[in-house]
mmCIF file of C-alpha atoms in Angstrom:
data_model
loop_
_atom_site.group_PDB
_atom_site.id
_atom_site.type_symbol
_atom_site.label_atom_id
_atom_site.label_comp_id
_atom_site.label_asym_id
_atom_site.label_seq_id
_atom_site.Cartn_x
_atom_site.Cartn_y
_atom_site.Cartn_z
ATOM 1 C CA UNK M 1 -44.354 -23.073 44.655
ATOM 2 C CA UNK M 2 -45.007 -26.775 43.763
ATOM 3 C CA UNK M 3 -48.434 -25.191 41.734
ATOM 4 C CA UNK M 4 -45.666 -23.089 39.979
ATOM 5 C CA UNK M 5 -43.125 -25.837 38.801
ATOM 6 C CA UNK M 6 -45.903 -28.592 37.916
ATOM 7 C CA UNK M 7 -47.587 -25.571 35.569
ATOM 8 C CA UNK M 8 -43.573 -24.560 33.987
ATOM 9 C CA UNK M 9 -42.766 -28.740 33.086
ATOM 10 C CA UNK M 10 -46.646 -28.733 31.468
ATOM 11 C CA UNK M 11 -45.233 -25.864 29.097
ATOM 12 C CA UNK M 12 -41.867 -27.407 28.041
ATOM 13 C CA UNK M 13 -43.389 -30.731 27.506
ATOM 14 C CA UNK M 14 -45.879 -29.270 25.290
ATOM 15 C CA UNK M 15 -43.586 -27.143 23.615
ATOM 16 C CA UNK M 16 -41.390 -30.252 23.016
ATOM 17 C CA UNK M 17 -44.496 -32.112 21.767
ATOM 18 C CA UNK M 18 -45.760 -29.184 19.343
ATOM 19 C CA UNK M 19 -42.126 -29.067 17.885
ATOM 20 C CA UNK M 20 -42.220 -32.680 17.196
ATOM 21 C CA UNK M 21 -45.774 -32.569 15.653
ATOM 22 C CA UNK M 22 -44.201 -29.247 13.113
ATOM 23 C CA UNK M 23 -40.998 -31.778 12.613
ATOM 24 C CA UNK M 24 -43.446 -34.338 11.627
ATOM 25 C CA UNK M 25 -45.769 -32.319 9.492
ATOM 26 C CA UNK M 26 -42.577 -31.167 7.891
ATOM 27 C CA UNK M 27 -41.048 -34.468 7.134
ATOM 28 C CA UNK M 28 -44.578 -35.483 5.787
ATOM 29 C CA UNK M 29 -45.160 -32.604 3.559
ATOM 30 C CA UNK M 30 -41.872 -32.730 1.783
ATOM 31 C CA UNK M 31 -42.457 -36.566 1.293
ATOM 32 C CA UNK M 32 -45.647 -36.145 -0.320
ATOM 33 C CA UNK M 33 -43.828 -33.308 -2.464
ATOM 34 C CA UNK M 34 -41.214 -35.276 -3.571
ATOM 35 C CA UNK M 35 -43.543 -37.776 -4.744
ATOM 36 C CA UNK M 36 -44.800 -35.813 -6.523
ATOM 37 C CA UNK M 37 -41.880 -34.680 -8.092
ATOM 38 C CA UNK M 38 -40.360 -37.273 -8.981
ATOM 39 C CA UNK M 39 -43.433 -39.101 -10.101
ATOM 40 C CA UNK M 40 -42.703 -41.048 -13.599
ATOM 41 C CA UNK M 41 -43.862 -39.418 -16.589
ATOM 42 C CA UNK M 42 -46.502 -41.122 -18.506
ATOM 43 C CA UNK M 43 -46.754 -41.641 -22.444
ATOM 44 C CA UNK M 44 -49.710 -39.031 -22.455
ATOM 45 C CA UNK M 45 -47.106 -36.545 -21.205
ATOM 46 C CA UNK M 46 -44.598 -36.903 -23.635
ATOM 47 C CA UNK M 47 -47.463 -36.415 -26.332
ATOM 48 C CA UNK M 48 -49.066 -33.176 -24.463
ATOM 49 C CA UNK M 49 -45.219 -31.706 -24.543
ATOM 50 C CA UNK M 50 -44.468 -32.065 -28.130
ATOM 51 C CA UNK M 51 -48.060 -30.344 -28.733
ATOM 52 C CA UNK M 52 -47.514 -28.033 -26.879
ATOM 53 C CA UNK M 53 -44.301 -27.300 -28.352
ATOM 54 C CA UNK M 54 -45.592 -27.622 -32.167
ATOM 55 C CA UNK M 55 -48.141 -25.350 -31.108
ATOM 56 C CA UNK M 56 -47.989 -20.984 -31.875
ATOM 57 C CA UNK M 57 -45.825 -18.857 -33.947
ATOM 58 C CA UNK M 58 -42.661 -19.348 -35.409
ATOM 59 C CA UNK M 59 -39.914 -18.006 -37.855
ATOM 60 C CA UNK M 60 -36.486 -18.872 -39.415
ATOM 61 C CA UNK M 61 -36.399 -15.488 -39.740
ATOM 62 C CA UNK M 62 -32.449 -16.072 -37.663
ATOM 63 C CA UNK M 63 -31.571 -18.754 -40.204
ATOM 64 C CA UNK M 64 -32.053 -16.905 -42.804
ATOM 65 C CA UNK M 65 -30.479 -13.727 -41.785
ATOM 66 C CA UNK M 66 -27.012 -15.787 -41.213
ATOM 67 C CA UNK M 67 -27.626 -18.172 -44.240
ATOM 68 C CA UNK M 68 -30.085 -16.172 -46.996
ATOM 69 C CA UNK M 69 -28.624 -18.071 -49.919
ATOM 70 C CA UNK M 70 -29.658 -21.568 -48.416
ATOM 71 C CA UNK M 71 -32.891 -20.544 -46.216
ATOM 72 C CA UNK M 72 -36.115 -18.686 -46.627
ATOM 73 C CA UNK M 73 -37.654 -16.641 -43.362
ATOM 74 C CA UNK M 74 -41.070 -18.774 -43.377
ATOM 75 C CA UNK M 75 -43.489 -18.635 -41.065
ATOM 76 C CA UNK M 76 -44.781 -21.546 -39.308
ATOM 77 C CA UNK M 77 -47.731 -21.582 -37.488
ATOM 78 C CA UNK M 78 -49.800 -24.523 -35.412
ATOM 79 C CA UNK M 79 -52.463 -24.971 -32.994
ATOM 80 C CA UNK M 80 -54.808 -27.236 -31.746
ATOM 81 C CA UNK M 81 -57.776 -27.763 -33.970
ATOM 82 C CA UNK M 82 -59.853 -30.936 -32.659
ATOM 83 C CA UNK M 83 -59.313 -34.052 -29.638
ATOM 84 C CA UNK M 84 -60.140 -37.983 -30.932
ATOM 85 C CA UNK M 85 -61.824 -40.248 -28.496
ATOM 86 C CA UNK M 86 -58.458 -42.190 -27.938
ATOM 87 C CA UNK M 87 -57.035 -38.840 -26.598
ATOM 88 C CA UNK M 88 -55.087 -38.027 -29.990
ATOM 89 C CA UNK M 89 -54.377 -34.466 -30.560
ATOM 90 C CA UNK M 90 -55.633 -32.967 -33.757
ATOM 91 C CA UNK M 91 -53.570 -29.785 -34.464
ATOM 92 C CA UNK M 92 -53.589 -27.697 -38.225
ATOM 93 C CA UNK M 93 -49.924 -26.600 -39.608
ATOM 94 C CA UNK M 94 -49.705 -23.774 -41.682
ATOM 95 C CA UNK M 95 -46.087 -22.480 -43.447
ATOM 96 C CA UNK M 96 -45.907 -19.293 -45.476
ATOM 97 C CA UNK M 97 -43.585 -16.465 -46.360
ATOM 98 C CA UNK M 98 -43.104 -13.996 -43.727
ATOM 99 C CA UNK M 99 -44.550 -10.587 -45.390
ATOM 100 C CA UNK M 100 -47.674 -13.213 -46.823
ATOM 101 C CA UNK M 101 -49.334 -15.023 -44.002
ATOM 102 C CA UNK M 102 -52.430 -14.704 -45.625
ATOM 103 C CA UNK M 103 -51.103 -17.138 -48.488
ATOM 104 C CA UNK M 104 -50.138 -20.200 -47.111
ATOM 105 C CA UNK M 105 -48.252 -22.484 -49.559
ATOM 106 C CA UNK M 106 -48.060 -25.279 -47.254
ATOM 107 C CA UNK M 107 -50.953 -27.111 -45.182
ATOM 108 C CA UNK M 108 -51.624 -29.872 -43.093
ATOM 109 C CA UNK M 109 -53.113 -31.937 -40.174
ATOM 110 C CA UNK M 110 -50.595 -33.142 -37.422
ATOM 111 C CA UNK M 111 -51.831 -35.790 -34.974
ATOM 112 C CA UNK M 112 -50.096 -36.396 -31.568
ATOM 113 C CA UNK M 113 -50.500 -39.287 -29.695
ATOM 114 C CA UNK M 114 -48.251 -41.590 -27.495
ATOM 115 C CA UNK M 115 -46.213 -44.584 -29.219
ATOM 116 C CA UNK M 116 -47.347 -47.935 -29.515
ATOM 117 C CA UNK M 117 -46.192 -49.440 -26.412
ATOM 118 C CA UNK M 118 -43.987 -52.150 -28.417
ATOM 119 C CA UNK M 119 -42.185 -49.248 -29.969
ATOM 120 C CA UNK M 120 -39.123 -48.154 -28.979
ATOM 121 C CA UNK M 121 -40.399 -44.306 -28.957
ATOM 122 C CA UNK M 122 -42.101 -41.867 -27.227
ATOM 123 C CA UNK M 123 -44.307 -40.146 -29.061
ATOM 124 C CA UNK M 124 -45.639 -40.539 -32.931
ATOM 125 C CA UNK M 125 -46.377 -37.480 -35.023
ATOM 126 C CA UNK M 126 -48.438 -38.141 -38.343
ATOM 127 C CA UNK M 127 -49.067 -35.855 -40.850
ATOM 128 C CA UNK M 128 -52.544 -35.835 -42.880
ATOM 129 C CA UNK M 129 -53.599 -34.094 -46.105
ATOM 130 C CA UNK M 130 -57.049 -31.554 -45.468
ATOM 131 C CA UNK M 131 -59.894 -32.095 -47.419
ATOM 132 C CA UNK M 132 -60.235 -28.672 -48.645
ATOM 133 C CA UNK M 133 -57.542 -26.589 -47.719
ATOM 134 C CA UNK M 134 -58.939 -23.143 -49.148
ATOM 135 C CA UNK M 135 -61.656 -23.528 -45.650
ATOM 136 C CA UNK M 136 -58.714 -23.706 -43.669
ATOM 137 C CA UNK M 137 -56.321 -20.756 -44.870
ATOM 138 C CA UNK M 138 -55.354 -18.873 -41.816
ATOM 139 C CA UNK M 139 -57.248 -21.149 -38.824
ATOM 140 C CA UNK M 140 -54.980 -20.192 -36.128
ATOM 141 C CA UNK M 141 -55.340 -16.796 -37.044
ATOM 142 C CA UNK M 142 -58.850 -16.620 -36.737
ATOM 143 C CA UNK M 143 -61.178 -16.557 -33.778
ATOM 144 C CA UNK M 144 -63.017 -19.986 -32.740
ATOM 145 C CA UNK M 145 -66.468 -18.491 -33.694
ATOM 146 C CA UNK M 146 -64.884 -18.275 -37.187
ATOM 147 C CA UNK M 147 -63.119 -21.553 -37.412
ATOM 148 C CA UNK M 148 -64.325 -24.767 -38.285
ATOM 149 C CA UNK M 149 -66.146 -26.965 -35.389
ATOM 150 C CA UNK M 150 -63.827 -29.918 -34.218
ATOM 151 C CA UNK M 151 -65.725 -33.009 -35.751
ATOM 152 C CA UNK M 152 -66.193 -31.053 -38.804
ATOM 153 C CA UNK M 153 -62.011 -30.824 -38.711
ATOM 154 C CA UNK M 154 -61.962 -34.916 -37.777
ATOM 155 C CA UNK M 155 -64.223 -35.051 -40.884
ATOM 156 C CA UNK M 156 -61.807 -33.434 -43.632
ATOM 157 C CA UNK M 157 -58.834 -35.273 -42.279
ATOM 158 C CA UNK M 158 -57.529 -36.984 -45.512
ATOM 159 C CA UNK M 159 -55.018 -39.095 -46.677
ATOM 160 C CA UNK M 160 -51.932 -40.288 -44.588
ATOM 161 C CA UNK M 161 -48.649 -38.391 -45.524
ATOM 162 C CA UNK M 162 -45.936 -39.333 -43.197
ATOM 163 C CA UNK M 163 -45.098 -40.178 -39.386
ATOM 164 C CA UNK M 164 -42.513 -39.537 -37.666
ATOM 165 C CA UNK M 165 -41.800 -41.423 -34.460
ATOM 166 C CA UNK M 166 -39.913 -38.943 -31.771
ATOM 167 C CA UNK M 167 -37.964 -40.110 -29.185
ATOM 168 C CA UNK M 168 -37.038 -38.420 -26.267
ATOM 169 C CA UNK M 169 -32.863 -37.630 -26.671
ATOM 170 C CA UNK M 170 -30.123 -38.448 -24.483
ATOM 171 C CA UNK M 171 -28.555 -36.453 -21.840
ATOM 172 C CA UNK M 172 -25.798 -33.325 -23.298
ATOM 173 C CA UNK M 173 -27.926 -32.800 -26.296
ATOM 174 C CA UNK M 174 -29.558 -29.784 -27.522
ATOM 175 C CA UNK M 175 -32.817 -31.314 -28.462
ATOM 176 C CA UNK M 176 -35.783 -32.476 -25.999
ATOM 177 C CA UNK M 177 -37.461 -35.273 -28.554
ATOM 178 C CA UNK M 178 -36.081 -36.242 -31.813
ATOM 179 C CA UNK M 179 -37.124 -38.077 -34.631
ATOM 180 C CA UNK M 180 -38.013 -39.094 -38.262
ATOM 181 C CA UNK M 181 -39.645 -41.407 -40.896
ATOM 182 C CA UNK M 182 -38.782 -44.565 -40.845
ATOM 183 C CA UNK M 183 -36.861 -45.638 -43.734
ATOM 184 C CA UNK M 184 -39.712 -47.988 -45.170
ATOM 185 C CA UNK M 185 -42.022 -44.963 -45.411
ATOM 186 C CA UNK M 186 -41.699 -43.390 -48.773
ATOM 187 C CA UNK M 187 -43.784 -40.828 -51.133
ATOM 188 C CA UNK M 188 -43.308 -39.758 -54.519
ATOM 189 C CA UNK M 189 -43.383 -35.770 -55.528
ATOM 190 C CA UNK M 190 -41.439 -33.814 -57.121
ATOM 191 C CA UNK M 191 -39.312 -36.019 -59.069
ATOM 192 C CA UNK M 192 -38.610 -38.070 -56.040
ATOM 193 C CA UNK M 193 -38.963 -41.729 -54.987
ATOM 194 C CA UNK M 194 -38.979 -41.917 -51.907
ATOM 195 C CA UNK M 195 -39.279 -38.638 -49.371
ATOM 196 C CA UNK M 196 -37.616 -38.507 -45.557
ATOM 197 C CA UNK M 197 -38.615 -35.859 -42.533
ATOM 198 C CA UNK M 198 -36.433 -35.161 -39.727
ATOM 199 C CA UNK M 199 -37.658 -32.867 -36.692
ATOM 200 C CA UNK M 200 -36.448 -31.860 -33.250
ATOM 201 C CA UNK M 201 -37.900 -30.520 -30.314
ATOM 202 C CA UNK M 202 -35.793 -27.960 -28.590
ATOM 203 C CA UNK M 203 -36.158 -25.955 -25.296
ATOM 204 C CA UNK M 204 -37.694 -22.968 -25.784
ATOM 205 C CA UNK M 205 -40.378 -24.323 -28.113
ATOM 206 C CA UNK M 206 -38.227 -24.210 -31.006
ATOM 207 C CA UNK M 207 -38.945 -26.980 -34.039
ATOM 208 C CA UNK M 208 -35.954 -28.164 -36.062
ATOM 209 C CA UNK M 209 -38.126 -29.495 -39.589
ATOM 210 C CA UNK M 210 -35.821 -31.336 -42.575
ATOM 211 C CA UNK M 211 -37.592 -32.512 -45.223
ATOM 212 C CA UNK M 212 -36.047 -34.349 -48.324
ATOM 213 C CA UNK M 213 -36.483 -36.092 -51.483
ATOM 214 C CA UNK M 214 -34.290 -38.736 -53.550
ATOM 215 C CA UNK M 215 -34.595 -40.079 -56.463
ATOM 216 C CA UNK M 216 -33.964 -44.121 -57.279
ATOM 217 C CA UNK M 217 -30.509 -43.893 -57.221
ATOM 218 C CA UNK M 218 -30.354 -41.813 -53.813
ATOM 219 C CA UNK M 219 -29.654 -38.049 -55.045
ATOM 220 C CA UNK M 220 -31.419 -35.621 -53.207
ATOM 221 C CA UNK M 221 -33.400 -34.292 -55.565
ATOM 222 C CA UNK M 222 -35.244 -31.362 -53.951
ATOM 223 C CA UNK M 223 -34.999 -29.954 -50.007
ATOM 224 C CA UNK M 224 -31.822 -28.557 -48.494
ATOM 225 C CA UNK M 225 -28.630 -29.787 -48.063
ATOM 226 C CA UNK M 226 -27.061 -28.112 -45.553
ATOM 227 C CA UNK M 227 -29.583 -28.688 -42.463
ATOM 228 C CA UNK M 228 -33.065 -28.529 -41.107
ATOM 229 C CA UNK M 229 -35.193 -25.572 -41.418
ATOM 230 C CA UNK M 230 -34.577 -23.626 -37.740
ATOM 231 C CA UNK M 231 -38.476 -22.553 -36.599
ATOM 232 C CA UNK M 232 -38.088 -20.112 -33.129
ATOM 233 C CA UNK M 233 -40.862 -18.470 -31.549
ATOM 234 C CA UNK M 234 -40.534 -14.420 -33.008
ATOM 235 C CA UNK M 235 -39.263 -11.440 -30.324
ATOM 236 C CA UNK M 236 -41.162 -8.629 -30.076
ATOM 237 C CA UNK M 237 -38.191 -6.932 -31.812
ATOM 238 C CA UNK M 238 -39.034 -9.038 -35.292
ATOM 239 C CA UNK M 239 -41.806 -6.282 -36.414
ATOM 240 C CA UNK M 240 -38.560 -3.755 -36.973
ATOM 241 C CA UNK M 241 -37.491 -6.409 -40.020
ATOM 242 C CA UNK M 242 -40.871 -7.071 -41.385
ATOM 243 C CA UNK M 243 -39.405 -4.680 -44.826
ATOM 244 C CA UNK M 244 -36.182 -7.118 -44.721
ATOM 245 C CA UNK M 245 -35.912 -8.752 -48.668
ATOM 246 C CA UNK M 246 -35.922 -11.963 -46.794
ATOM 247 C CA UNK M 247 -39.761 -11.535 -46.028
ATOM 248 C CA UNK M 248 -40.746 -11.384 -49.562
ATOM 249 C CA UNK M 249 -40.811 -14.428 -52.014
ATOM 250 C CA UNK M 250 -38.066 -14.556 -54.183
ATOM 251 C CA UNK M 251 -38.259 -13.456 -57.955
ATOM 252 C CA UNK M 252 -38.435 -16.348 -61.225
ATOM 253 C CA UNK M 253 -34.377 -16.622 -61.406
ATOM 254 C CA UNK M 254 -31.394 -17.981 -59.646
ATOM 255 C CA UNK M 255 -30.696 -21.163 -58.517
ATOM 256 C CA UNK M 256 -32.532 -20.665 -54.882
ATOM 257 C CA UNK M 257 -35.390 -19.393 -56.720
ATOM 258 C CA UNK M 258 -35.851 -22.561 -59.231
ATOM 259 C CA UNK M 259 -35.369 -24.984 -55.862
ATOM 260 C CA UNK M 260 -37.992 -23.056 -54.398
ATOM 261 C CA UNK M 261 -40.732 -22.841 -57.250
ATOM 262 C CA UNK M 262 -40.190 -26.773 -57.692
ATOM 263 C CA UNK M 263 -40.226 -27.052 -53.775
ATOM 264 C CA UNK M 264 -43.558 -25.314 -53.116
ATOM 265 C CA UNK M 265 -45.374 -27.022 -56.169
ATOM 266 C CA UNK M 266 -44.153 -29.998 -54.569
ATOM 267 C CA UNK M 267 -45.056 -29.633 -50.756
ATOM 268 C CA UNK M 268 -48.711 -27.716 -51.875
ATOM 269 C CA UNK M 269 -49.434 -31.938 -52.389
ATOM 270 C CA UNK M 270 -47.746 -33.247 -49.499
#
């Protein structure tokens, strides 16, 4: 009997003890978890987001279904083309019409990298000119057999065009980062003086892009007036509008159609 009762306390007590050893294992795991959740984002990953973000196939394709006499359905295309030592993203920006993604009117080299920690910002997005641009019609497009080699892309990096220096935006708005040129920053095309870029990072990886010019006097002399260009990744529904008129580039005539033909003769040297 006594064999009996000494062997039934061994079991509860190391029932009791295994329970507390789960508790404990329990408690421990969900610290290390939350730790890990709630671990503090770093510059780098503010940087890597807005990449990744920039990054695939877009349209305004939306934008200019509600609005055609104020926006174009572009296409907008980006993706990663080369890594600098520092860690700097290299990615290559195309923009064309819709129907004719084989003819780019617009090209450039983005680079991503954190702020300057003395900035007030999180991440800085610079836009470069490309050597020869005709090599690099349709890069995303391609395979990476067929593309050029990443230090051959650090070598035709080109002139400075603009940064913009994207900060990350405050709590009840739509956008994840926001940002623009500073107002120092200034380039002259198209009959302007001085040139300003706006762009937003929303959920969803959709890109917000406003690009303007003025002249001395501070008349916008080319861009649009009413907002920024709207860039959302396409649905799988978008090939049932690809004969839509808003897919095609406009004809010589109307005043949308002289904005644009000054527009793209301006941004082909931005």
């Amino acid at each position: 009997m006594g064999t009996g009762s000494d062997s039934e306390s061994e079991g509860n007590g190391w029932g009791r003890a295994r329970g507390i050893l789960v508790k404990a294992a329990v408690l421990i795991g969900g610290a290390i978890l939350l730790k890990r959740l709630t671990k503090s984002t770093t510059r780098w990953d503010h940087a890597r987001f807005v990449s990744h973000s920039l990054s695939g196939e877009k349209f305004s394709m939306e934008q200019a279904s509600r609005d055609p006499d104020n926006y174009f359905n572009f296409r907008m295309v980006t993706c990663p083309a080369a890594e600098l030592v520092d860690g700097s993203q290299v990615l290559y920006f195309e923009q064309a019409f819709w129907r004719t993604p084989s003819k780019p009117f617009r090209q450039r080299f983005y680079m991503v990298k954190p702020c300057p920690k003395e900035m007030k910002c999180d991440v800085e997005l610079s836009s470069y000119a490309i050597r020869d641009v005709e090599e690099y019609k349709n890069f995303c497009d391609r395979s990476k057999a067929q593309r050029p080699l990443p230090e051959e892309v650090i070598g035709d990096i080109a002139e400075h065009l603009t940064t913009i220096y994207l900060k990350r935006c405050e709590r009840g708005k739509r956008c994840l980062y926001e940002g623009s040129t500073p107002s120092g920053d200034s380039l002259i095309h198209g009959g302007a003086t001085y040139c300003t870029s706006e762009l937003a990072v929303l959920k969803n990886n959709e890109i917000h892009i406003w690009d303007r010019g003025y002249d001395d006097e501070g008349n916008q002399v080319w861009g649009v007036k009413e907002g920024p260009y709207e860039f959302k990744p396409a649905p799988a529904s978008s090939s049932n509008d690809m004969f839509s008129p808003l897919n095609f580039a406009p004809s010589a005539h109307g005043e949308k159609n002289r904005w644009f033909i000054c527009f793209t003769r301006m941004i082909t040297t931005l």
